[in-house]
Amino acid sequence: MDITIKQLKAFVTVAQTHNFAEAGERLHLSQPALSIALKNMEEVVGGKLLARTTRTLSLTPEGEAFLPVAQRLLADWDNALTDLHNLFAMRRGKLAIATMASFSISKLPKALHFFRAHFPDINITVQDVVAEEVVEMVRKGRVEVGVTFDLDESEDLHFEPLFEDSFFVVTPPGHPLLEQKEIRWAQLQDYPFVALQRPSAMRQMIDDTTADCGIMLTVEFEAHQLASIGSMVAGGLGISVVPSLAIQQMEALGAESRLLTDPKVTRRVGILTRRRYPLSSAANALVDTLKSQITAP
């Protein structure tokens, strides 16, 4: 048999009041119930903690030694319950998420602003990484929630779509392609191309689309980050293809854009979580925020 919280409270209250009647009132226990709780506790520890006579009530030497320990255990218990309640009530806590950099720049700030207005005491860490790393960070439990492109069926990950993203060609200012409102994929093969490095989900999408259309791109430069591609395109090194999520970033870097058609390629963007692992209250609230605040480009 183990010592219970009820027994600890009974012992500490009796030790503080030196009076069974007063202790019983504070704990809302009858004197017989209080006596039984203390007797059971003494049986567990193997000796007397209280010295009782008809007129006096005092602690034994062992009881004196155990009292500060019992008080500390009760304080730790109360603090733990308070902390747990605050986590559920989201009055404190930390949350780590991973998103594609293009999403964190274009869409995430609005959602975080809404979340912070409702849950100001939750601290959020955003890992803005490439799409493939979002998947790995969620899979390994380094973050609870990720936002990335749709992935193939996965036994350990759950994908919930938010919207469909279209793809655009980005060019330097004044490029001949800008004379058109929409660009066909076949037209891309006439110009130097700046591509994301392999392996990359977006590079694979571009390779698959051009292969299906019988198009041969002239890849002259490769980079790992969309920001680097935007700078290279704006600097006149070539054209590239990016999701509409990245258009704001591309234009800030000095590039211009047009919608790609024939074929029009889209990919779903959504929320990634681990199957069989329940989310924290804060993560659930963020998922609800993303679903309510994020709209298609």
Short mmCIF file of C-alpha atoms in Angstrom, two decimals:
data_model
loop_
_atom_site.label_atom_id
_atom_site.label_comp_id
_atom_site.label_asym_id
_atom_site.label_seq_id
_atom_site.Cartn_x
_atom_site.Cartn_y
_atom_site.Cartn_z
CA MET A 1 0.00 0.00 0.00
CA ASP A 2 1.29 3.48 -0.88
CA ILE A 3 0.80 6.77 0.93
CA THR A 4 -2.01 8.78 -0.65
CA ILE A 5 -2.37 12.53 -1.12
CA LYS A 6 -5.35 12.37 1.24
CA GLN A 7 -3.16 10.85 3.97
CA LEU A 8 -0.40 13.42 3.44
CA LYS A 9 -2.92 16.25 3.75
CA ALA A 10 -4.34 14.69 6.90
CA PHE A 11 -0.89 14.39 8.49
CA VAL A 12 0.20 17.94 7.60
CA THR A 13 -3.08 19.51 8.71
CA VAL A 14 -3.09 17.71 12.05
CA ALA A 15 0.58 18.63 12.56
CA GLN A 16 -0.19 22.29 11.88
CA THR A 17 -3.34 22.53 14.02
CA HIS A 18 -2.46 20.07 16.80
CA ASN A 19 -6.19 19.45 16.91
CA PHE A 20 -8.20 16.64 15.31
CA ALA A 21 -11.46 18.55 15.35
CA GLU A 22 -10.02 21.61 13.60
CA ALA A 23 -8.11 19.48 11.12
CA GLY A 24 -11.26 17.53 10.30
CA GLU A 25 -13.15 20.76 9.62
CA ARG A 26 -10.42 22.05 7.29
CA LEU A 27 -10.35 18.78 5.37
CA HIS A 28 -14.11 18.17 5.51
CA LEU A 29 -13.51 14.82 7.21
CA SER A 30 -15.05 13.30 10.30
CA GLN A 31 -12.67 12.62 13.19
CA PRO A 32 -13.00 8.82 12.76
CA ALA A 33 -12.15 9.13 9.04
CA LEU A 34 -9.19 11.35 9.87
CA SER A 35 -7.93 8.90 12.48
CA ILE A 36 -8.21 5.99 10.02
CA ALA A 37 -6.27 7.92 7.35
CA LEU A 38 -3.44 8.66 9.78
CA LYS A 39 -3.42 5.11 11.17
CA ASN A 40 -3.15 3.66 7.65
CA MET A 41 -0.31 6.06 6.85
CA GLU A 42 1.59 5.05 9.98
CA GLU A 43 1.17 1.38 9.06
CA VAL A 44 2.70 2.08 5.64
CA VAL A 45 5.73 3.95 7.01
CA GLY A 46 6.22 1.44 9.82
CA GLY A 47 5.86 3.60 12.93
CA LYS A 48 4.17 6.43 14.80
CA LEU A 49 4.23 9.95 13.40
CA LEU A 50 1.93 11.45 16.02
CA ALA A 51 2.02 11.11 19.80
CA ARG A 52 -1.54 11.29 21.08
CA THR A 53 -2.88 11.43 24.62
CA THR A 54 -6.29 12.47 25.92
CA ARG A 55 -5.04 16.03 26.33
CA THR A 56 -2.12 16.56 23.98
CA LEU A 57 -1.21 15.93 20.37
CA SER A 58 2.39 16.25 19.19
CA LEU A 59 4.74 14.92 16.57
CA THR A 60 7.13 12.09 17.24
CA PRO A 61 10.80 12.72 16.27
CA GLU A 62 10.11 10.79 13.06
CA GLY A 63 7.03 12.90 12.47
CA GLU A 64 9.03 16.11 12.98
CA ALA A 65 11.59 14.91 10.43
CA PHE A 66 8.92 13.94 7.90
CA LEU A 67 6.75 17.08 8.19
CA PRO A 68 8.82 19.39 5.91
CA VAL A 69 9.10 16.57 3.37
CA ALA A 70 5.32 16.08 3.40
CA GLN A 71 4.75 19.83 3.05
CA ARG A 72 7.10 19.97 0.07
CA LEU A 73 5.41 16.98 -1.58
CA LEU A 74 1.99 18.62 -1.23
CA ALA A 75 3.31 21.92 -2.61
CA ASP A 76 4.87 20.10 -5.58
CA TRP A 77 1.59 18.26 -6.18
CA ASP A 78 -0.42 21.48 -6.11
CA ASN A 79 2.05 23.20 -8.44
CA ALA A 80 1.97 20.26 -10.84
CA LEU A 81 -1.83 20.34 -10.98
CA THR A 82 -1.81 24.10 -11.51
CA ASP A 83 0.73 23.77 -14.33
CA LEU A 84 -1.30 21.00 -15.95
CA HIS A 85 -4.50 23.02 -15.68
CA ASN A 86 -2.75 26.01 -17.23
CA LEU A 87 -1.55 23.87 -20.12
CA PHE A 88 -5.07 22.64 -20.83
CA ALA A 89 -6.44 26.17 -20.41
CA MET A 90 -3.55 27.45 -22.58
CA ARG A 91 -2.48 30.04 -20.03
CA ARG A 92 1.10 28.86 -20.57
CA GLY A 93 3.01 26.55 -22.88
CA LYS A 94 5.30 26.20 -25.88
CA LEU A 95 4.55 24.98 -29.37
CA ALA A 96 6.94 24.17 -32.23
CA ILE A 97 5.74 24.05 -35.85
CA ALA A 98 7.46 23.62 -39.21
CA THR A 99 6.32 25.26 -42.44
CA MET A 100 7.63 25.82 -45.92
CA ALA A 101 9.42 29.16 -46.07
CA SER A 102 7.04 30.40 -48.77
CA PHE A 103 4.08 29.69 -46.48
CA SER A 104 5.69 31.30 -43.43
CA ILE A 105 6.28 34.48 -45.43
CA SER A 106 2.92 34.74 -47.18
CA LYS A 107 0.21 33.04 -45.12
CA LEU A 108 1.41 32.23 -41.63
CA PRO A 109 1.63 35.76 -40.13
CA LYS A 110 -2.14 36.28 -40.40
CA ALA A 111 -2.85 32.98 -38.65
CA LEU A 112 -0.29 33.65 -35.90
CA HIS A 113 -1.72 37.11 -35.31
CA PHE A 114 -5.17 35.57 -34.79
CA PHE A 115 -3.74 32.83 -32.55
CA ARG A 116 -1.78 35.28 -30.40
CA ALA A 117 -4.87 37.46 -29.92
CA HIS A 118 -6.72 34.47 -28.44
CA PHE A 119 -3.85 32.66 -26.70
CA PRO A 120 -1.27 35.31 -25.74
CA ASP A 121 0.60 33.07 -23.28
CA ILE A 122 1.55 30.34 -25.77
CA ASN A 123 5.08 30.72 -27.13
CA ILE A 124 5.44 29.50 -30.73
CA THR A 125 8.67 28.53 -32.48
CA VAL A 126 8.45 28.46 -36.29
CA GLN A 127 10.90 26.34 -38.27
CA ASP A 128 10.74 27.66 -41.85
CA VAL A 129 12.40 24.97 -43.94
CA VAL A 130 12.07 23.23 -47.31
CA ALA A 131 9.00 21.04 -47.86
CA GLU A 132 10.89 17.76 -47.42
CA GLU A 133 12.31 18.83 -44.07
CA VAL A 134 8.83 19.76 -42.82
CA VAL A 135 7.83 16.13 -43.38
CA GLU A 136 10.86 14.78 -41.54
CA MET A 137 10.47 17.15 -38.58
CA VAL A 138 6.86 16.07 -38.09
CA ARG A 139 7.69 12.39 -38.61
CA LYS A 140 10.48 12.48 -35.99
CA GLY A 141 8.34 14.39 -33.48
CA ARG A 142 10.54 17.48 -33.50
CA VAL A 143 7.39 19.55 -34.15
CA GLU A 144 3.73 18.75 -33.59
CA VAL A 145 2.37 20.47 -36.68
CA GLY A 146 3.74 21.04 -40.17
CA VAL A 147 2.46 22.87 -43.25
CA THR A 148 3.68 21.53 -46.57
CA PHE A 149 2.64 20.17 -49.94
CA ASP A 150 0.56 17.03 -50.12
CA LEU A 151 2.59 13.85 -49.89
CA ASP A 152 1.91 10.32 -51.00
CA GLU A 153 -0.12 8.09 -48.73
CA SER A 154 1.73 7.59 -45.45
CA GLU A 155 1.06 5.12 -42.66
CA ASP A 156 2.51 7.38 -39.97
CA LEU A 157 1.47 10.87 -41.13
CA HIS A 158 -1.90 12.54 -41.61
CA PHE A 159 -2.40 15.29 -44.20
CA GLU A 160 -5.35 17.70 -44.05
CA PRO A 161 -5.61 20.01 -47.08
CA LEU A 162 -5.98 23.78 -46.70
CA PHE A 163 -6.00 24.92 -50.35
CA GLU A 164 -4.64 24.21 -53.82
CA ASP A 165 -1.62 26.17 -54.98
CA SER A 166 -0.91 26.98 -58.64
CA PHE A 167 2.50 27.37 -60.23
CA PHE A 168 3.92 30.49 -61.84
CA VAL A 169 6.89 31.35 -64.00
CA VAL A 170 9.12 34.07 -62.55
CA THR A 171 11.29 36.24 -64.80
CA PRO A 172 13.60 39.24 -64.59
CA PRO A 173 11.91 42.65 -65.09
CA GLY A 174 11.27 43.45 -68.75
CA HIS A 175 11.48 39.82 -69.89
CA PRO A 176 9.74 39.00 -73.23
CA LEU A 177 7.44 36.47 -71.53
CA LEU A 178 5.88 39.28 -69.49
CA GLU A 179 4.10 40.51 -72.61
CA GLN A 180 1.63 37.64 -72.09
CA LYS A 181 -0.88 37.25 -69.22
CA GLU A 182 -0.32 33.50 -69.08
CA ILE A 183 2.68 31.38 -70.10
CA ARG A 184 2.63 27.89 -71.57
CA TRP A 185 5.08 25.32 -70.21
CA ALA A 186 6.46 24.75 -73.70
CA GLN A 187 7.68 28.35 -73.81
CA LEU A 188 10.04 27.78 -70.88
CA GLN A 189 12.47 25.72 -72.95
CA ASP A 190 13.46 28.80 -74.96
CA TYR A 191 15.21 30.47 -71.99
CA PRO A 192 17.91 29.71 -69.40
CA PHE A 193 16.32 28.05 -66.37
CA VAL A 194 17.15 28.37 -62.64
CA ALA A 195 16.06 25.22 -60.79
CA LEU A 196 15.83 23.95 -57.25
CA GLN A 197 18.41 21.31 -56.46
CA ARG A 198 17.44 17.65 -56.25
CA PRO A 199 16.03 16.06 -54.19
CA SER A 200 13.12 18.45 -53.99
CA ALA A 201 9.38 17.82 -54.25
CA MET A 202 8.97 20.92 -56.39
CA ARG A 203 11.91 20.03 -58.63
CA GLN A 204 10.38 16.57 -59.07
CA MET A 205 7.04 18.15 -60.01
CA ILE A 206 8.75 20.34 -62.63
CA ASP A 207 10.71 17.36 -64.01
CA ASP A 208 7.57 15.21 -64.19
CA THR A 209 5.53 17.93 -65.92
CA THR A 210 8.17 18.73 -68.51
CA ALA A 211 8.76 15.02 -69.20
CA ASP A 212 5.02 14.44 -69.72
CA CYS A 213 4.90 17.39 -72.13
CA GLY A 214 8.07 16.43 -73.97
CA ILE A 215 9.78 19.66 -72.88
CA MET A 216 13.53 19.97 -72.36
CA LEU A 217 14.53 22.78 -69.96
CA THR A 218 17.95 24.43 -70.21
CA VAL A 219 18.98 24.30 -66.54
CA GLU A 220 21.96 26.61 -66.16
CA PHE A 221 21.81 27.29 -62.41
CA GLU A 222 20.58 25.39 -59.36
CA ALA A 223 19.93 26.56 -55.80
CA HIS A 224 18.63 25.06 -52.56
CA GLN A 225 16.35 27.91 -51.40
CA LEU A 226 13.57 29.80 -53.20
CA ALA A 227 15.06 33.07 -51.95
CA SER A 228 18.27 32.29 -53.83
CA ILE A 229 16.30 31.45 -56.95
CA GLY A 230 14.39 34.73 -56.69
CA SER A 231 17.61 36.72 -56.43
CA MET A 232 19.18 34.88 -59.35
CA VAL A 233 16.10 35.39 -61.53
CA ALA A 234 15.82 39.07 -60.60
CA GLY A 235 19.51 39.43 -61.45
CA GLY A 236 18.87 38.23 -65.01
CA LEU A 237 20.40 34.75 -64.80
CA GLY A 238 17.29 33.00 -66.10
CA ILE A 239 13.65 32.17 -65.42
CA SER A 240 12.16 29.70 -62.95
CA VAL A 241 8.94 28.08 -61.73
CA VAL A 242 7.61 28.64 -58.20
CA PRO A 243 4.32 28.08 -56.33
CA SER A 244 2.02 31.07 -55.96
CA LEU A 245 2.88 31.05 -52.24
CA ALA A 246 6.32 32.32 -53.21
CA ILE A 247 5.17 35.16 -55.49
CA GLN A 248 5.25 37.76 -52.70
CA GLN A 249 8.83 36.76 -51.91
CA MET A 250 9.85 36.75 -55.58
CA GLU A 251 8.42 40.23 -56.18
CA ALA A 252 10.14 41.56 -53.07
CA LEU A 253 13.42 40.32 -54.55
CA GLY A 254 12.72 42.08 -57.84
CA ALA A 255 11.37 39.28 -60.05
CA GLU A 256 8.04 39.34 -61.90
CA SER A 257 5.55 36.53 -62.49
CA ARG A 258 2.91 35.03 -64.77
CA LEU A 259 0.59 32.05 -64.35
CA LEU A 260 1.73 28.80 -65.99
CA THR A 261 -0.82 26.96 -68.13
CA ASP A 262 -1.12 24.19 -70.70
CA PRO A 263 -1.06 22.28 -68.48
CA LYS A 264 -2.13 24.16 -65.35
CA VAL A 265 -0.42 22.38 -62.47
CA THR A 266 -1.65 22.57 -58.90
CA ARG A 267 -0.62 20.97 -55.64
CA ARG A 268 -2.48 20.80 -52.37
CA VAL A 269 -1.02 22.61 -49.36
CA GLY A 270 -2.11 21.42 -45.96
CA ILE A 271 -1.50 20.50 -42.35
CA LEU A 272 0.73 17.56 -41.49
CA THR A 273 0.56 15.72 -38.16
CA ARG A 274 1.57 12.30 -36.84
CA ARG A 275 -0.99 9.53 -36.73
CA ARG A 276 -1.55 7.81 -33.38
CA TYR A 277 -0.02 10.73 -31.47
CA PRO A 278 -2.58 13.07 -29.88
CA LEU A 279 -1.88 16.77 -30.24
CA SER A 280 -1.49 19.10 -27.28
CA SER A 281 -4.25 21.60 -26.58
CA ALA A 282 -2.11 24.37 -28.05
CA ALA A 283 -1.41 22.38 -31.23
CA ASN A 284 -5.11 21.59 -31.66
CA ALA A 285 -5.92 25.28 -31.28
CA LEU A 286 -3.31 26.18 -33.91
CA VAL A 287 -4.69 23.60 -36.34
CA ASP A 288 -8.17 25.08 -35.89
CA THR A 289 -6.71 28.56 -36.45
CA LEU A 290 -4.98 27.51 -39.66
CA LYS A 291 -8.17 25.94 -41.00
CA SER A 292 -10.24 29.04 -40.21
CA GLN A 293 -7.77 31.73 -41.21
CA ILE A 294 -5.88 30.35 -44.22
CA THR A 295 -7.49 30.82 -47.62
CA ALA A 296 -6.35 30.01 -51.15
CA PRO A 297 -3.96 32.46 -52.85
#
